[in-house]
Coordinates of C-alpha atoms in Angstrom, one line a residue:
Chain A
X6 CA -12.0 -5.8 -29.3
X7 CA -15.8 -5.4 -29.7
X8 CA -17.1 -2.5 -27.7
X9 CA -19.8 -4.3 -25.7
X10 CA -17.3 -7.0 -24.8
X11 CA -14.8 -4.4 -23.6
X12 CA -17.4 -2.4 -21.6
X13 CA -18.9 -5.6 -20.1
X14 CA -15.5 -7.0 -19.2
X15 CA -14.4 -3.8 -17.5
X16 CA -17.7 -3.5 -15.6
X17 CA -17.4 -7.1 -14.3
X18 CA -13.8 -6.2 -13.2
X19 CA -15.0 -3.1 -11.4
X20 CA -17.8 -5.0 -9.6
X21 CA -15.4 -7.9 -8.6
X22 CA -12.8 -5.4 -7.3
X23 CA -15.5 -3.5 -5.4
X24 CA -16.6 -6.7 -3.7
X25 CA -13.0 -7.7 -3.0
X26 CA -12.5 -4.2 -1.5
X27 CA -15.2 -4.9 1.0
X28 CA -13.5 -8.1 2.1
X29 CA -10.0 -6.7 2.7
X30 CA -8.8 -4.8 5.7
X31 CA -6.7 -4.8 8.8
X32 CA -9.6 -6.2 10.9
X33 CA -11.0 -9.7 10.3
X34 CA -14.8 -9.6 9.6
X35 CA -16.2 -13.1 9.3
X36 CA -18.8 -13.6 6.5
X37 CA -21.4 -14.4 9.1
X38 CA -21.2 -10.8 10.5
X39 CA -22.7 -9.6 7.2
X40 CA -26.2 -10.8 8.2
X41 CA -26.1 -11.8 11.9
X42 CA -26.2 -8.3 13.5
X43 CA -22.6 -8.6 14.6
X44 CA -21.1 -5.1 15.5
X45 CA -18.3 -5.8 13.0
X46 CA -20.8 -5.2 10.2
X47 CA -20.2 -1.5 11.0
X48 CA -16.6 -1.9 9.8
X49 CA -18.0 -2.9 6.4
X50 CA -20.8 -0.4 6.3
X51 CA -19.0 2.7 7.7
X52 CA -15.4 2.1 6.6
X53 CA -15.1 -0.2 3.7
X54 CA -18.2 0.6 1.8
X55 CA -17.7 4.4 1.6
X56 CA -14.0 3.7 0.9
X57 CA -14.7 1.4 -2.0
X58 CA -17.4 3.8 -3.4
X59 CA -14.9 6.7 -3.1
X60 CA -12.2 4.6 -4.8
X61 CA -14.6 3.8 -7.6
X62 CA -15.6 7.4 -8.1
X63 CA -12.1 8.8 -7.8
X64 CA -10.7 6.3 -10.3
X65 CA -13.5 6.8 -12.7
X66 CA -13.3 10.6 -12.6
X67 CA -9.5 10.6 -12.9
X68 CA -9.5 8.0 -15.7
X69 CA -12.1 10.0 -17.6
X70 CA -10.3 13.3 -17.0
X71 CA -7.2 11.8 -18.4
X72 CA -8.9 10.4 -21.5
X73 CA -10.6 13.8 -22.2
X74 CA -7.4 15.8 -21.6
X75 CA -5.4 13.6 -24.0
X76 CA -8.1 13.9 -26.6
X77 CA -8.5 17.6 -26.2
X78 CA -4.8 18.4 -26.2
X79 CA -4.2 15.7 -28.8
X80 CA -1.2 14.6 -26.8
X81 CA -0.8 11.2 -25.2
X82 CA 1.3 12.7 -22.4
X83 CA -1.4 15.0 -21.1
X84 CA -2.7 14.4 -17.6
X85 CA -5.4 16.2 -15.5
X86 CA -2.5 17.5 -13.4
X87 CA -1.4 19.9 -16.2
X88 CA -4.4 22.1 -15.4
X89 CA -2.8 22.9 -12.1
X90 CA -6.1 22.2 -10.2
X91 CA -4.7 19.3 -8.2
X92 CA -1.8 21.5 -7.1
X93 CA -4.2 24.3 -6.1
X94 CA -6.5 21.9 -4.2
X95 CA -3.5 20.4 -2.4
X96 CA -2.4 24.0 -1.5
X97 CA -5.9 24.6 0.1
X98 CA -5.7 21.4 2.1
X99 CA -2.2 22.1 3.4
X100 CA -3.3 25.6 4.3
X101 CA -6.1 24.2 6.4
X102 CA -3.8 21.8 8.1
X103 CA -1.0 24.3 8.8
X104 CA -3.2 27.3 9.7
X105 CA -5.3 25.2 12.0
X106 CA -8.5 24.0 10.4
X107 CA -7.6 20.3 10.0
X108 CA -11.1 19.0 10.5
X109 CA -12.9 17.0 7.8
X110 CA -14.9 20.0 6.6
X111 CA -12.0 22.4 7.0
X112 CA -9.7 20.5 4.7
X113 CA -12.4 19.8 2.1
X114 CA -13.7 23.3 2.1
X115 CA -10.3 24.9 1.8
X116 CA -9.2 22.5 -0.9
X117 CA -12.3 23.1 -3.0
X118 CA -12.1 26.9 -2.5
X119 CA -8.4 26.8 -3.8
X120 CA -9.3 24.5 -6.7
X121 CA -12.1 26.9 -7.7
X122 CA -9.6 29.9 -7.3
X123 CA -7.1 28.0 -9.5
X124 CA -9.7 27.4 -12.2
X125 CA -10.8 31.1 -12.1
X126 CA -7.1 32.2 -12.4
X127 CA -6.7 29.7 -15.3
X128 CA -9.7 31.2 -17.0
X129 CA -8.5 34.7 -16.5
X130 CA -5.0 33.9 -17.8
X131 CA -6.3 32.2 -21.0
X132 CA -9.2 34.4 -21.9
X133 CA -9.6 34.3 -25.7
X134 CA -6.7 31.9 -26.0
X135 CA -6.7 30.2 -29.4
X136 CA -4.8 27.0 -28.7
X137 CA -4.8 24.5 -25.8
X138 CA -1.1 25.1 -25.5
X139 CA -1.9 28.4 -23.7
X140 CA -3.8 26.3 -21.1
X141 CA -1.0 23.8 -20.6
X142 CA 1.4 26.7 -20.1
X143 CA -0.9 28.6 -17.7
X144 CA -1.7 25.3 -15.9
X145 CA 1.9 24.5 -15.5
X146 CA 2.7 27.9 -14.1
X147 CA -0.3 27.6 -11.7
X148 CA 0.9 24.1 -10.6
X149 CA 4.4 25.6 -9.9
X150 CA 2.9 28.5 -8.0
X151 CA 0.7 26.2 -5.9
X152 CA 3.6 23.9 -5.2
X153 CA 5.8 26.8 -4.1
X154 CA 3.1 28.2 -1.8
X155 CA 2.5 24.7 -0.4
X156 CA 6.2 24.3 0.4
X157 CA 6.2 27.8 2.0
X158 CA 3.2 26.9 4.2
X159 CA 5.0 23.7 5.3
X160 CA 8.1 25.7 6.1
X161 CA 6.2 28.0 8.4
X162 CA 4.4 25.2 10.2
X163 CA 4.3 25.9 14.0
X164 CA 5.6 22.4 15.0
X165 CA 7.0 19.2 13.5
X166 CA 3.7 17.4 14.0
X167 CA 1.9 19.7 11.6
X168 CA 4.6 19.1 9.0
X169 CA 4.1 15.4 9.4
X170 CA 0.3 15.8 9.1
X171 CA 0.7 17.9 5.9
X172 CA 3.2 15.6 4.2
X173 CA 1.1 12.6 5.2
X174 CA -1.9 14.2 3.6
X175 CA -0.1 15.1 0.4
X176 CA 0.8 11.5 -0.2
X177 CA -2.9 10.7 -0.8
X178 CA -4.8 7.9 0.8
X179 CA -8.3 6.5 1.2
X180 CA -7.6 5.3 4.7
X181 CA -10.5 5.9 7.1
X182 CA -12.6 7.9 4.6
X183 CA -16.2 7.6 5.7
X184 CA -19.7 8.4 4.5
X185 CA -19.2 12.1 5.2
X186 CA -16.2 12.2 2.8
X187 CA -18.1 10.4 0.2
X188 CA -21.1 12.8 0.4
X189 CA -18.9 15.8 0.3
X190 CA -17.0 14.8 -2.8
X191 CA -19.4 12.7 -4.8
X192 CA -21.7 15.6 -6.1
X193 CA -18.6 17.5 -7.5
X194 CA -17.1 14.3 -9.0
X195 CA -20.4 13.2 -10.6
X196 CA -21.1 16.7 -12.0
X197 CA -17.5 16.8 -13.4
X198 CA -17.9 13.4 -15.0
X199 CA -21.2 14.4 -16.6
X200 CA -19.6 17.5 -18.2
X201 CA -16.7 15.4 -19.4
X202 CA -18.9 12.7 -20.9
X203 CA -20.6 15.4 -23.0
X204 CA -17.3 16.1 -24.8
X205 CA -17.1 12.8 -26.8
X206 CA -18.4 14.0 -30.2
X207 CA -16.5 17.2 -30.1
X208 CA -13.2 15.4 -29.3
X209 CA -13.8 13.0 -32.2
X210 CA -14.3 16.0 -34.5
X211 CA -11.2 17.6 -33.1
X212 CA -9.0 14.8 -34.3
X213 CA -9.5 16.2 -37.8
X214 CA -8.0 19.5 -36.6
X215 CA -9.5 22.7 -35.1
X216 CA -10.6 24.1 -38.5
X217 CA -12.3 20.9 -39.6
X218 CA -14.0 20.6 -36.2
X219 CA -15.3 24.2 -36.5
X220 CA -16.7 23.4 -39.9
X221 CA -18.5 20.4 -38.5
X222 CA -20.3 22.8 -36.2
X223 CA -18.3 22.1 -33.0
X224 CA -18.0 25.1 -30.7
X225 CA -14.4 25.0 -29.5
X226 CA -14.9 27.6 -26.7
X227 CA -17.7 25.4 -25.4
X228 CA -15.6 22.3 -25.5
X229 CA -12.8 24.2 -23.7
X230 CA -15.2 25.2 -20.9
X231 CA -16.5 21.7 -20.6
X232 CA -13.1 20.2 -20.4
X233 CA -11.7 22.7 -17.9
X234 CA -14.7 22.9 -15.5
X235 CA -15.3 19.1 -15.7
X236 CA -11.7 18.1 -15.1
X237 CA -11.4 20.8 -12.5
X238 CA -14.4 19.5 -10.5
X239 CA -13.2 15.9 -10.7
X240 CA -9.6 16.5 -9.8
X241 CA -10.4 19.2 -7.2
X242 CA -12.9 17.1 -5.3
X243 CA -10.6 14.1 -5.6
X244 CA -7.7 15.9 -4.0
X245 CA -9.9 17.5 -1.4
X246 CA -10.9 14.1 0.1
X247 CA -7.9 11.8 -0.7
X248 CA -4.8 14.0 -1.1
X249 CA -2.8 13.8 -4.3
X250 CA -3.2 10.6 -6.3
X251 CA -1.4 10.9 -9.7
X252 CA -0.8 8.7 -12.7
X253 CA -4.4 7.3 -13.0
X254 CA -5.3 9.8 -15.7
X255 CA -2.1 9.3 -17.5
X256 CA -1.8 5.6 -17.5
X257 CA -5.4 4.3 -17.9
X258 CA -6.1 5.8 -21.3
X259 CA -2.9 4.3 -22.6
X260 CA -3.8 0.9 -21.2
X261 CA -7.2 1.0 -22.9
X262 CA -6.5 2.8 -26.2
X263 CA -5.3 -0.4 -28.0
X264 CA -8.6 -2.1 -26.9
X265 CA -11.0 0.8 -27.4
X266 CA -9.6 2.2 -30.6
X267 CA -8.0 5.5 -31.5
X268 CA -11.3 7.6 -31.5
X269 CA -11.1 9.8 -28.3
X270 CA -14.9 9.7 -27.8
X271 CA -14.9 5.8 -27.7
X272 CA -12.3 5.9 -25.0
X273 CA -14.2 7.9 -22.4
X274 CA -16.4 5.3 -20.8
X275 CA -13.8 2.5 -20.9
X276 CA -11.3 5.0 -19.3
X277 CA -13.7 5.7 -16.5
X278 CA -14.3 2.0 -15.8
X279 CA -10.6 1.3 -16.1
X280 CA -9.7 4.1 -13.8
X281 CA -12.2 2.8 -11.2
X282 CA -10.7 -0.7 -11.5
X283 CA -7.1 0.5 -11.2
X284 CA -7.8 2.7 -8.1
X285 CA -9.8 -0.1 -6.4
X286 CA -7.0 -2.6 -7.1
X287 CA -4.3 -0.3 -5.9
X288 CA -6.3 0.5 -2.7
X289 CA -6.6 -3.2 -2.0
X290 CA -2.9 -3.6 -2.3
X291 CA -2.3 -0.7 0.0
X292 CA -4.3 -2.4 2.7
X293 CA -2.6 -5.8 2.3
X294 CA 0.8 -4.4 3.2
X295 CA 2.1 -6.0 6.4
X296 CA 2.5 -3.8 9.6
X297 CA 0.3 -1.5 11.5
X298 CA -0.3 1.1 8.9
X299 CA -1.1 1.2 5.2
X300 CA 0.9 2.1 2.1
X301 CA -0.3 5.5 0.8
X302 CA -2.4 5.3 -2.3
X303 CA -0.6 8.2 -4.0
X304 CA 2.7 6.3 -3.4
X305 CA 1.3 3.0 -4.7
X306 CA -0.1 4.7 -7.8
X307 CA 3.2 6.3 -8.6
X308 CA 5.0 2.9 -8.0
X309 CA 2.6 1.3 -10.5
X310 CA 2.3 4.2 -12.9
X311 CA 5.8 5.3 -13.4
X312 CA 7.3 1.9 -14.3
X313 CA 4.4 1.3 -16.7
X314 CA 5.0 4.6 -18.4
X315 CA 8.8 3.9 -18.6
X316 CA 8.2 0.6 -20.3
X317 CA 5.7 2.3 -22.7
X318 CA 8.2 5.0 -23.5
X319 CA 11.0 2.4 -24.1
X320 CA 8.7 0.6 -26.5
X321 CA 7.9 3.8 -28.4
X322 CA 11.5 4.9 -28.8
X323 CA 12.2 6.4 -32.2
X324 CA 8.5 7.2 -32.8
X325 CA 7.6 10.8 -32.6
X326 CA 4.7 11.9 -30.4
X327 CA 2.4 13.5 -32.8
Chain B
X28 CA 15.0 53.6 -8.0
X29 CA 14.3 56.8 -6.0
X30 CA 12.2 54.6 -3.7
X31 CA 15.0 52.1 -3.1
X32 CA 17.1 54.1 -0.7
X33 CA 14.3 54.9 1.8
X34 CA 13.2 51.3 1.6
X35 CA 16.7 50.1 2.4
X36 CA 16.9 52.5 5.3
X37 CA 13.6 51.1 6.5
X38 CA 14.9 47.6 6.3
X39 CA 18.0 48.6 8.3
X40 CA 15.6 50.0 10.9
X41 CA 13.9 46.6 11.1
X42 CA 17.1 44.7 12.0
X43 CA 17.6 43.9 15.7
X44 CA 19.2 46.7 17.7
X45 CA 22.9 46.3 18.3
X46 CA 24.8 46.6 21.5
X47 CA 23.0 43.6 23.0
X48 CA 24.3 41.5 25.8
X49 CA 26.9 39.0 24.7
X50 CA 27.8 35.6 26.1
X51 CA 25.4 33.2 27.8
X52 CA 23.8 30.1 26.3
X53 CA 21.8 29.9 23.1
X54 CA 19.5 26.9 22.7
X55 CA 18.0 26.0 19.4
X56 CA 15.6 23.2 20.4
X57 CA 12.5 23.3 22.6
X58 CA 13.7 20.3 24.6
X59 CA 17.1 21.8 25.3
X60 CA 15.3 25.0 26.2
X61 CA 13.3 23.4 29.0
X62 CA 16.3 21.4 30.2
X63 CA 18.5 24.6 30.4
X64 CA 15.8 26.4 32.2
X65 CA 15.8 23.7 34.8
X66 CA 19.5 23.8 35.2
X67 CA 20.6 27.5 35.1
X68 CA 19.0 30.8 36.0
X69 CA 17.1 32.4 33.1
X70 CA 19.6 35.3 32.8
X71 CA 22.3 32.9 31.7
X72 CA 20.1 31.9 28.7
X73 CA 20.8 34.3 25.9
X74 CA 18.1 32.9 23.6
X75 CA 15.8 30.0 23.3
X76 CA 14.2 28.4 20.2
X77 CA 11.1 30.0 18.7
X78 CA 9.3 26.7 19.1
X79 CA 9.2 27.2 22.9
X80 CA 7.0 30.3 22.4
X81 CA 4.3 28.3 20.6
X82 CA 1.6 26.3 22.5
X83 CA 1.8 23.2 20.3
X84 CA 5.6 22.7 20.7
X85 CA 6.6 24.2 24.0
X86 CA 7.6 22.2 27.2
X87 CA 7.8 25.3 29.4
X88 CA 5.2 27.8 30.6
X89 CA 4.4 30.1 27.6
X90 CA 4.6 33.4 29.6
X91 CA 8.1 32.5 30.8
X92 CA 9.1 31.5 27.2
X93 CA 7.8 34.8 25.8
X94 CA 9.9 36.9 28.2
X95 CA 13.1 35.3 26.8
X96 CA 14.8 36.2 23.6
X97 CA 14.2 33.6 20.8
X98 CA 15.9 32.8 17.5
X99 CA 14.7 31.0 14.4
X100 CA 17.9 28.8 14.5
X101 CA 19.9 30.5 11.7
X102 CA 23.6 30.9 12.1
X103 CA 23.4 34.6 11.6
X104 CA 21.2 35.2 14.6
X105 CA 23.3 32.9 16.8
X106 CA 26.6 34.3 15.9
X107 CA 25.4 37.9 16.5
X108 CA 24.6 36.9 20.1
X109 CA 28.2 35.7 20.5
X110 CA 27.2 33.0 23.1
X111 CA 29.6 31.0 25.3
X112 CA 27.7 27.8 24.3
X113 CA 25.3 26.8 21.6
X114 CA 23.1 23.8 22.4
X115 CA 21.5 22.3 19.3
X116 CA 20.4 18.9 18.0
X117 CA 21.8 16.3 15.8
X118 CA 19.3 17.4 13.1
X119 CA 21.0 20.8 12.8
X120 CA 21.8 21.3 9.1
X121 CA 25.4 20.8 8.1
X122 CA 25.7 24.3 6.7
X123 CA 24.6 25.8 10.0
X124 CA 27.1 23.6 12.0
X125 CA 29.9 24.7 9.6
X126 CA 29.0 28.3 10.2
X127 CA 29.1 27.8 14.0
X128 CA 32.5 26.1 13.6
X129 CA 33.9 28.9 11.4
X130 CA 32.7 31.5 14.0
X131 CA 34.6 29.5 16.7
X132 CA 31.5 28.9 18.8
X133 CA 31.5 26.2 21.4
X134 CA 28.7 23.8 20.5
X135 CA 26.9 20.8 22.0
X136 CA 24.7 18.7 19.7
X137 CA 22.1 16.5 21.4
X138 CA 20.2 13.6 19.9
X139 CA 16.6 12.7 20.8
X140 CA 16.8 10.1 23.7
X141 CA 14.4 7.2 23.3
X142 CA 14.8 5.7 26.7
X143 CA 14.7 7.1 30.3
X144 CA 18.4 6.1 30.8
X145 CA 19.4 8.0 27.6
X146 CA 17.4 11.0 28.7
X147 CA 19.1 11.0 32.1
X148 CA 22.5 10.7 30.4
X149 CA 21.7 13.7 28.3
X150 CA 20.6 15.7 31.4
X151 CA 24.0 14.9 33.0
X152 CA 25.9 15.8 29.8
X153 CA 24.2 19.2 29.4
X154 CA 24.5 19.9 33.2
X155 CA 28.2 19.1 32.9
X156 CA 28.6 21.4 29.9
X157 CA 26.9 24.4 31.6
X158 CA 28.6 23.8 35.0
X159 CA 25.5 22.8 36.8
X160 CA 26.3 19.2 37.6
X161 CA 24.5 19.5 41.0
X162 CA 21.3 20.6 39.5
X163 CA 21.6 17.9 36.8
X164 CA 22.0 15.3 39.5
X165 CA 18.9 16.7 41.3
X166 CA 16.8 16.4 38.1
X167 CA 17.9 12.8 37.6
X168 CA 17.1 12.0 41.2
X169 CA 13.6 13.4 40.7
X170 CA 13.3 11.2 37.6
X171 CA 14.4 8.1 39.6
X172 CA 11.9 9.0 42.3
X173 CA 9.1 9.4 39.7
X174 CA 10.0 6.1 38.1
X175 CA 9.8 4.4 41.5
X176 CA 6.5 6.0 42.4
X177 CA 4.9 5.3 39.0
X178 CA 6.2 1.7 38.7
X179 CA 3.5 -0.9 38.3
X180 CA 4.1 -4.6 38.1
X181 CA 0.6 -5.8 37.5
X182 CA -0.7 -6.6 34.0
X183 CA -0.3 -3.7 31.7
X184 CA -3.5 -1.8 30.7
X185 CA -3.7 -1.6 26.9
X186 CA -3.6 2.1 25.9
X187 CA -3.1 4.0 22.7
X188 CA -1.3 7.3 22.9
X189 CA -1.7 9.9 20.2
X190 CA 1.0 12.5 20.1
X191 CA -0.8 14.9 17.7
X192 CA -3.9 14.6 15.6
X193 CA -3.9 11.2 14.0
X194 CA -0.3 10.5 14.8
X195 CA 0.1 7.6 17.3
X196 CA 3.1 6.8 19.5
X197 CA 4.6 3.4 18.6
X198 CA 7.3 1.3 20.0
X199 CA 11.0 2.3 20.5
X200 CA 10.2 5.8 21.9
X201 CA 10.7 7.5 25.3
X202 CA 6.9 7.7 25.7
X203 CA 6.7 3.9 25.0
X204 CA 9.1 3.2 27.9
X205 CA 7.3 5.6 30.2
X206 CA 4.0 3.9 29.4
X207 CA 5.5 0.6 30.3
X208 CA 6.9 1.9 33.6
X209 CA 3.5 3.3 34.6
X210 CA 1.7 0.1 33.8
X211 CA 0.3 0.9 30.4
X212 CA 0.7 -1.5 27.6
X213 CA 1.4 0.4 24.3
X214 CA -1.3 -0.8 22.0
X215 CA 0.3 0.9 18.9
X216 CA 3.5 -1.1 19.5
X217 CA 1.3 -4.3 19.7
X218 CA -0.2 -3.4 16.4
X219 CA 3.3 -3.3 15.0
X220 CA 3.9 0.5 14.8
X221 CA 7.5 1.6 15.4
X222 CA 8.3 5.1 16.4
X223 CA 5.3 7.3 15.2
X224 CA 2.7 7.0 12.5
X225 CA -0.9 7.0 11.5
X226 CA -3.1 4.0 12.3
X227 CA -6.1 3.0 10.2
X228 CA -9.3 2.9 12.3
X229 CA -9.7 -0.8 11.3
X230 CA -6.4 -1.7 13.0
X231 CA -7.7 -0.2 16.3
X232 CA -11.1 -1.8 15.9
X233 CA -9.5 -5.3 15.4
X234 CA -7.9 -5.0 18.9
X235 CA -9.4 -2.0 20.8
X236 CA -7.3 -0.7 23.7
X237 CA -8.8 0.0 27.1
X238 CA -8.0 3.7 26.8
X239 CA -7.0 6.2 24.2
X240 CA -4.9 9.2 25.4
X241 CA -4.8 12.2 23.1
X242 CA -3.7 15.8 23.2
X243 CA -6.2 17.0 20.5
X244 CA -9.8 16.1 20.6
X245 CA -10.4 16.7 16.9
X246 CA -8.0 14.7 14.7
X247 CA -9.3 14.1 11.2
X248 CA -10.4 10.5 11.9
X249 CA -11.3 11.0 15.6
X250 CA -15.1 11.2 14.9
X251 CA -15.3 8.0 13.0
X252 CA -13.0 6.2 15.4
X253 CA -15.2 7.2 18.4
X254 CA -18.4 6.2 16.6
X255 CA -17.1 2.8 15.7
X256 CA -15.4 2.1 19.0
X257 CA -18.7 2.9 20.8
X258 CA -20.2 -0.1 18.9
X259 CA -17.7 -2.5 20.2
X260 CA -18.0 -4.0 23.7
X261 CA -14.4 -2.9 24.5
X262 CA -15.5 0.1 26.5
X263 CA -12.6 2.1 25.3
X264 CA -12.2 5.4 27.3
X265 CA -10.8 8.5 25.8
X266 CA -8.7 10.6 28.1
X267 CA -7.0 14.0 27.5
X268 CA -3.2 14.0 27.8
X269 CA -1.5 17.4 27.6
X270 CA 0.7 18.1 24.7
X271 CA 3.3 19.7 26.9
X272 CA 4.0 16.3 28.5
X273 CA 4.6 14.7 25.0
X274 CA 7.3 16.8 23.4
X275 CA 10.4 16.2 25.5
X276 CA 12.2 14.0 28.1
X277 CA 14.5 15.2 30.9
X278 CA 12.7 17.5 33.4
X279 CA 9.3 16.6 31.8
X280 CA 9.6 12.9 32.7
X281 CA 8.4 13.1 36.3
X282 CA 5.2 15.0 35.4
X283 CA 4.5 12.7 32.4
X284 CA 5.0 9.6 34.5
X285 CA 2.8 10.9 37.2
X286 CA 0.0 11.6 34.7
X287 CA 0.4 8.2 33.0
X288 CA 0.3 6.5 36.4
X289 CA -2.8 8.5 37.4
X290 CA -4.5 7.4 34.1
X291 CA -3.6 3.8 34.7
X292 CA -5.0 4.0 38.3
X293 CA -8.4 4.9 36.8
X294 CA -8.6 1.4 35.4
X295 CA -6.2 -0.7 37.7
X296 CA -5.9 1.0 41.1

């Protein structure tokens, strides 16, 4: 597909889903409330607008992180989760809930602090590492450690209500996220996205192999730093306001690679747009579920992502993952 | 290796002292803790659950709870106390139950009652098991009196009750029935919430209740909920409701009903 057509189509899709996201919810807001000074306008302005903006940013940063990780590790199974940052941020949030700091700022601050700590630990573990494999290994260990500590914190929760709150939060949701959540997370996500978008040319060169990339004047340590800090900021801030939402970074690059072509650099912007569209769509579905509550976004993403990936793997049987 | 022996000796020193009193009743759940305390003198209770010693989960005065021995609910702790009776819940892990059975302990497993009638039946069952049938009948008589005093037959006042943070109390619970008795219409049940769960702020805004009862003032979504509810013309009032009245039934029912009825009287005298 021609690149302008692909980008234009995806942008139109994101805008359409963004508008749809403002229309959907548990309350009925008549169209007339949009301009007549009806109090129900506040539902749009203070609940649905920040939520749709957050869904767009979250999806874009996760889709972009996934495309960059897959390009950098040259492995189509890579996911931003392999850095361990999302696990570390989740640990921070659960610590705030269990140890009594479950306010909006408390959860966000603790999650960001732990995500930063996780990144620092990752950097220390892989100082002077030659291959990305060292990062994957260190990230996996970090994720396991964070998961174990999270489980430990849940096990020492003072009462069952706290356990329920922690587990509910871990499932990930955009429910009731307001302007405050958006202003907390957006600077980190935007900064992360800016760093990741700067990796395009280096990732293209890397497809020729590390030696060829070096001979083309690409600084691999700089690329490494951009990828890790960029993805860390995106994923950390995402987990800090929404809880754990997986599969976006894994699935979106796969969906778009046939349309955008095999060059990793060409996939970055489409993956960001595609991620935004996917999360917006999934969040709309979450709100359409019947009953008093909503389906959790993390659960919905896993229900969409895992079967898609299974089908993909079935289709690729017999082909080796290079 | 040379450090190992002193370390082990130190650990042995940390273990609970032997020669403790045997017999009595061990309770492994904060709700059975408060029920037992209402039925028998404290010296018959060999241990209560550690939850009763924490402000967020207890249904008894904390200073009283902290004077009693507590356990973390493991079979080892309970068997070491050699109690006459172990009162636990139907959520006790199968492995722990099997260990109690192997140790030949007499056990009583209680479920979580979801109606006033079930709660009264449980009071009678436990009272029978500990030989305090008279005290059990007295508690149930107090519950009946409280139900009669709180009873309200006018139109129910729509109220949303949070049990903790953003967790709301839906239909099919003991608190739901108590709200109905006291003249409060459970808004969460009207929204379609069964048992407990989180409610999106939009769901509440679509049909705002007359009042919101909550034990904690600062749930994650409390601020945005308050700000948006203030914009509506529903005039929703937010009223504190103590956590200690939320956790259990049995002897807590009269106080909870009295508080719910007092809350309702603020709107419909």
